[in-house]
PDB file of C-alpha atoms and ligand atoms in Angstrom:
ATOM      1  CA  UNK A   1      57.035 107.050  84.376  1.00 56.00           C
ATOM      2  CA  UNK A   2      59.953 108.705  82.734  1.00 69.00           C
ATOM      3  CA  UNK A   3      61.057 109.775  79.364  1.00 79.00           C
ATOM      4  CA  UNK A   4      64.421 109.107  78.073  1.00 85.00           C
ATOM      5  CA  UNK A   5      64.895 112.213  76.272  1.00 93.00           C
ATOM      6  CA  UNK A   6      63.562 114.492  78.782  1.00 97.00           C
ATOM      7  CA  UNK A   7      66.139 116.701  80.674  1.00 97.00           C
ATOM      8  CA  UNK A   8      64.068 117.488  83.615  1.00 98.00           C
ATOM      9  CA  UNK A   9      63.465 113.622  84.110  1.00 97.00           C
ATOM     10  CA  UNK A  10      67.225 113.407  84.153  1.00 97.00           C
ATOM     11  CA  UNK A  11      67.746 116.264  86.490  1.00 98.00           C
ATOM     12  CA  UNK A  12      64.925 115.212  88.687  1.00 98.00           C
ATOM     13  CA  UNK A  13      66.234 111.617  88.993  1.00 96.00           C
ATOM     14  CA  UNK A  14      69.822 112.828  89.596  1.00 96.00           C
ATOM     15  CA  UNK A  15      71.302 111.585  86.242  1.00 96.00           C
ATOM     16  CA  UNK A  16      72.246 115.171  85.485  1.00 97.00           C
ATOM     17  CA  UNK A  17      73.731 117.065  88.466  1.00 97.00           C
ATOM     18  CA  UNK A  18      71.822 120.201  89.576  1.00 98.00           C
ATOM     19  CA  UNK A  19      72.078 122.904  92.304  1.00 98.00           C
ATOM     20  CA  UNK A  20      69.632 120.949  94.622  1.00 98.00           C
ATOM     21  CA  UNK A  21      67.795 123.030  97.179  1.00 98.00           C
ATOM     22  CA  UNK A  22      65.442 120.354  98.415  1.00 98.00           C
ATOM     23  CA  UNK A  23      64.528 116.669  97.376  1.00 98.00           C
ATOM     24  CA  UNK A  24      62.021 114.099  98.588  1.00 98.00           C
ATOM     25  CA  UNK A  25      60.592 110.857  96.890  1.00 98.00           C
ATOM     26  CA  UNK A  26      58.279 112.931  94.547  1.00 98.00           C
ATOM     27  CA  UNK A  27      60.117 116.222  93.684  1.00 98.00           C
ATOM     28  CA  UNK A  28      63.337 117.818  93.350  1.00 98.00           C
ATOM     29  CA  UNK A  29      63.845 121.750  93.799  1.00 98.00           C
ATOM     30  CA  UNK A  30      66.759 123.303  91.861  1.00 98.00           C
ATOM     31  CA  UNK A  31      68.299 126.494  91.113  1.00 98.00           C
ATOM     32  CA  UNK A  32      67.372 127.745  87.482  1.00 98.00           C
ATOM     33  CA  UNK A  33      70.321 127.953  85.121  1.00 98.00           C
ATOM     34  CA  UNK A  34      69.063 131.229  83.670  1.00 98.00           C
ATOM     35  CA  UNK A  35      67.673 132.909  86.774  1.00 98.00           C
ATOM     36  CA  UNK A  36      65.236 135.951  86.612  1.00 98.00           C
ATOM     37  CA  UNK A  37      66.448 136.943  90.039  1.00 98.00           C
ATOM     38  CA  UNK A  38      68.894 135.691  92.824  1.00 98.00           C
ATOM     39  CA  UNK A  39      67.444 132.541  94.014  1.00 98.00           C
ATOM     40  CA  UNK A  40      65.042 131.685  91.045  1.00 98.00           C
ATOM     41  CA  UNK A  41      64.369 127.970  91.496  1.00 98.00           C
ATOM     42  CA  UNK A  42      62.322 125.250  89.876  1.00 99.00           C
ATOM     43  CA  UNK A  43      60.060 122.578  91.474  1.00 99.00           C
ATOM     44  CA  UNK A  44      60.188 119.455  89.353  1.00 98.00           C
ATOM     45  CA  UNK A  45      58.297 116.263  89.779  1.00 98.00           C
ATOM     46  CA  UNK A  46      60.430 112.974  89.509  1.00 98.00           C
ATOM     47  CA  UNK A  47      57.903 111.497  87.298  1.00 97.00           C
ATOM     48  CA  UNK A  48      57.242 112.832  83.700  1.00 97.00           C
ATOM     49  CA  UNK A  49      54.174 115.024  83.405  1.00 98.00           C
ATOM     50  CA  UNK A  50      53.893 117.239  80.374  1.00 97.00           C
ATOM     51  CA  UNK A  51      51.934 119.999  81.978  1.00 98.00           C
ATOM     52  CA  UNK A  52      49.288 120.983  84.654  1.00 98.00           C
ATOM     53  CA  UNK A  53      46.555 119.180  82.908  1.00 97.00           C
ATOM     54  CA  UNK A  54      48.437 115.764  83.000  1.00 97.00           C
ATOM     55  CA  UNK A  55      49.610 116.297  86.653  1.00 98.00           C
ATOM     56  CA  UNK A  56      47.597 114.163  88.891  1.00 98.00           C
ATOM     57  CA  UNK A  57      45.745 116.094  91.751  1.00 98.00           C
ATOM     58  CA  UNK A  58      47.692 114.436  94.396  1.00 98.00           C
ATOM     59  CA  UNK A  59      50.881 115.764  92.856  1.00 98.00           C
ATOM     60  CA  UNK A  60      49.377 119.114  92.196  1.00 98.00           C
ATOM     61  CA  UNK A  61      48.481 119.408  95.952  1.00 98.00           C
ATOM     62  CA  UNK A  62      51.909 118.328  97.188  1.00 98.00           C
ATOM     63  CA  UNK A  63      53.698 120.755  94.716  1.00 98.00           C
ATOM     64  CA  UNK A  64      51.706 123.576  95.999  1.00 98.00           C
ATOM     65  CA  UNK A  65      52.397 122.944  99.575  1.00 98.00           C
ATOM     66  CA  UNK A  66      56.142 122.601  98.728  1.00 98.00           C
ATOM     67  CA  UNK A  67      56.058 125.930  96.901  1.00 98.00           C
ATOM     68  CA  UNK A  68      54.701 127.500 100.029  1.00 98.00           C
ATOM     69  CA  UNK A  69      57.478 125.985 102.060  1.00 98.00           C
ATOM     70  CA  UNK A  70      60.259 126.906  99.706  1.00 98.00           C
ATOM     71  CA  UNK A  71      58.999 130.412  99.538  1.00 98.00           C
ATOM     72  CA  UNK A  72      58.896 130.795 103.325  1.00 97.00           C
ATOM     73  CA  UNK A  73      62.382 129.377 103.413  1.00 98.00           C
ATOM     74  CA  UNK A  74      63.708 131.838 100.622  1.00 97.00           C
ATOM     75  CA  UNK A  75      62.046 134.826 101.952  1.00 97.00           C
ATOM     76  CA  UNK A  76      63.687 134.170 105.209  1.00 97.00           C
ATOM     77  CA  UNK A  77      67.121 133.114 103.981  1.00 98.00           C
ATOM     78  CA  UNK A  78      67.284 135.520 100.983  1.00 98.00           C
ATOM     79  CA  UNK A  79      65.653 138.491 102.638  1.00 96.00           C
ATOM     80  CA  UNK A  80      63.579 139.124  99.658  1.00 97.00           C
ATOM     81  CA  UNK A  81      60.737 141.544  99.296  1.00 96.00           C
ATOM     82  CA  UNK A  82      58.343 139.667  97.408  1.00 96.00           C
ATOM     83  CA  UNK A  83      57.711 136.348  95.466  1.00 97.00           C
ATOM     84  CA  UNK A  84      56.172 135.218  92.322  1.00 98.00           C
ATOM     85  CA  UNK A  85      55.100 131.787  91.505  1.00 98.00           C
ATOM     86  CA  UNK A  86      54.955 131.069  87.705  1.00 98.00           C
ATOM     87  CA  UNK A  87      53.801 127.999  85.953  1.00 98.00           C
ATOM     88  CA  UNK A  88      53.754 127.934  82.183  1.00 98.00           C
ATOM     89  CA  UNK A  89      51.699 125.396  80.001  1.00 98.00           C
ATOM     90  CA  UNK A  90      52.182 125.340  76.318  1.00 98.00           C
ATOM     91  CA  UNK A  91      54.472 127.051  73.993  1.00 97.00           C
ATOM     92  CA  UNK A  92      52.202 130.122  73.552  1.00 97.00           C
ATOM     93  CA  UNK A  93      52.255 130.460  77.296  1.00 97.00           C
ATOM     94  CA  UNK A  94      56.185 130.408  77.580  1.00 95.00           C
ATOM     95  CA  UNK A  95      56.712 126.863  78.395  1.00 98.00           C
ATOM     96  CA  UNK A  96      60.132 125.765  77.043  1.00 98.00           C
ATOM     97  CA  UNK A  97      60.711 122.599  78.782  1.00 98.00           C
ATOM     98  CA  UNK A  98      57.986 119.877  78.190  1.00 97.00           C
ATOM     99  CA  UNK A  99      58.098 118.584  81.819  1.00 98.00           C
ATOM    100  CA  UNK A 100      55.763 120.237  84.382  1.00 98.00           C
ATOM    101  CA  UNK A 101      57.519 122.632  86.757  1.00 98.00           C
ATOM    102  CA  UNK A 102      56.885 125.562  88.933  1.00 98.00           C
ATOM    103  CA  UNK A 103      59.090 128.593  89.012  1.00 98.00           C
ATOM    104  CA  UNK A 104      59.882 129.988  92.601  1.00 98.00           C
ATOM    105  CA  UNK A 105      61.124 133.736  91.813  1.00 98.00           C
ATOM    106  CA  UNK A 106      62.251 135.784  94.587  1.00 98.00           C
ATOM    107  CA  UNK A 107      61.611 139.442  94.113  1.00 98.00           C
ATOM    108  CA  UNK A 108      63.575 142.414  95.143  1.00 98.00           C
ATOM    109  CA  UNK A 109      63.136 146.043  95.304  1.00 97.00           C
ATOM    110  CA  UNK A 110      64.805 147.371  92.144  1.00 96.00           C
ATOM    111  CA  UNK A 111      65.375 143.749  90.710  1.00 97.00           C
ATOM    112  CA  UNK A 112      64.553 145.189  87.369  1.00 97.00           C
ATOM    113  CA  UNK A 113      62.205 142.321  86.393  1.00 97.00           C
ATOM    114  CA  UNK A 114      58.705 142.627  85.101  1.00 92.00           C
ATOM    115  CA  UNK A 115      56.473 139.455  85.525  1.00 91.00           C
ATOM    116  CA  UNK A 116      53.163 141.004  84.266  1.00 88.00           C
ATOM    117  CA  UNK A 117      50.828 141.646  81.358  1.00 94.00           C
ATOM    118  CA  UNK A 118      48.958 144.367  79.643  1.00 96.00           C
ATOM    119  CA  UNK A 119      45.588 144.882  80.916  1.00 97.00           C
ATOM    120  CA  UNK A 120      42.628 144.898  78.371  1.00 98.00           C
ATOM    121  CA  UNK A 121      39.130 146.535  78.629  1.00 98.00           C
ATOM    122  CA  UNK A 122      36.550 143.934  77.572  1.00 98.00           C
ATOM    123  CA  UNK A 123      32.796 145.140  77.371  1.00 98.00           C
ATOM    124  CA  UNK A 124      30.514 143.883  80.190  1.00 98.00           C
ATOM    125  CA  UNK A 125      28.770 141.571  77.582  1.00 98.00           C
ATOM    126  CA  UNK A 126      32.226 140.111  76.646  1.00 98.00           C
ATOM    127  CA  UNK A 127      32.804 139.080  80.189  1.00 98.00           C
ATOM    128  CA  UNK A 128      29.225 137.787  80.503  1.00 98.00           C
ATOM    129  CA  UNK A 129      29.891 135.720  77.358  1.00 98.00           C
ATOM    130  CA  UNK A 130      33.204 134.289  78.595  1.00 98.00           C
ATOM    131  CA  UNK A 131      31.744 133.429  81.934  1.00 98.00           C
ATOM    132  CA  UNK A 132      28.989 131.671  80.120  1.00 97.00           C
ATOM    133  CA  UNK A 133      31.560 129.747  78.066  1.00 97.00           C
ATOM    134  CA  UNK A 134      33.562 128.619  80.881  1.00 97.00           C
ATOM    135  CA  UNK A 135      30.745 127.516  83.242  1.00 97.00           C
ATOM    136  CA  UNK A 136      28.399 126.010  80.450  1.00 93.00           C
ATOM    137  CA  UNK A 137      27.326 122.489  81.026  1.00 89.00           C
ATOM    138  CA  UNK A 138      28.698 120.146  78.315  1.00 77.00           C
TER     139      UNK A 138
HETATM  140  P1  5GP B   1      59.706 127.317  80.976  1.00 58.48           P
HETATM  141  O1  5GP B   1      59.942 128.563  80.194  1.00 58.48           O
HETATM  142  O2  5GP B   1      59.529 125.923  80.402  1.00 58.48           O
HETATM  143  O3  5GP B   1      58.656 127.735  81.982  1.00 58.48           O
HETATM  144  O4  5GP B   1      61.009 127.322  82.014  1.00 58.48           O
HETATM  145  C1  5GP B   1      62.040 126.479  81.832  1.00 58.48           C
HETATM  146  C2  5GP B   1      63.068 127.019  82.851  1.00 58.48           C
HETATM  147  O5  5GP B   1      63.995 126.023  82.799  1.00 58.48           O
HETATM  148  C3  5GP B   1      64.031 128.252  82.337  1.00 58.48           C
HETATM  149  O6  5GP B   1      63.874 129.149  83.237  1.00 58.48           O
HETATM  150  C4  5GP B   1      65.185 127.713  82.024  1.00 58.48           C
HETATM  151  O7  5GP B   1      66.310 128.671  82.507  1.00 58.48           O
HETATM  152  C5  5GP B   1      65.452 126.568  82.977  1.00 58.48           C
HETATM  153  N1  5GP B   1      66.326 125.488  82.468  1.00 58.48           N
HETATM  154  C6  5GP B   1      66.298 124.936  81.187  1.00 58.48           C
HETATM  155  N2  5GP B   1      67.303 124.023  81.078  1.00 58.48           N
HETATM  156  C7  5GP B   1      67.749 123.841  82.285  1.00 58.48           C
HETATM  157  C8  5GP B   1      68.806 122.995  82.832  1.00 58.48           C
HETATM  158  O8  5GP B   1      69.477 122.241  82.249  1.00 58.48           O
HETATM  159  N3  5GP B   1      69.119 123.182  84.274  1.00 58.48           N
HETATM  160  C9  5GP B   1      68.494 124.154  85.032  1.00 58.48           C
HETATM  161  N4  5GP B   1      68.789 124.296  86.214  1.00 58.48           N
HETATM  162  N5  5GP B   1      67.424 125.069  84.485  1.00 58.48           N
HETATM  163  C10 5GP B   1      67.166 124.740  83.257  1.00 58.48           C
HETATM  164 ZN1   ZN B   2      60.297 114.398  81.951  1.00 58.48          ZN
END
């Protein structure tokens, strides 16, 4: 499956050149053109899936193992001090390219980046209610 107007389909399948770090029959791993830090890369499936919900479980499992291997390789070769995996779904969550991808973001002391959120302070009843909402049988 591929979408003719999808830039990540074209990159993943080699129609648009990219700085490829790794490739197999299912995925291509490329350097991000607007990196947050040195070595920021993207894992892109060669088939078109919009987001995590559309990604078949088999692909999901393979993608996460690949993320682990890439992180290990980059930790060693780039001597980074930490690592973020980021995966955005939906515009409100920061997804700008409508083709599933995982960000591999090496972190360095003093890299000046902030990949975090403001903590909130919900009441215990609110936490109970949200747990109930998520776990309730349909
Ligand atoms: P999102 O915000 O959808 O999670 O992430 C999209 C990422 O894709 C961004 O970090 C952006 O820099 C990167 N990106 C967008 N277009 C291209 C491209 O044509 N080539 C590469 N290598 N990265 C891209
Ligand atoms: Zn696509």
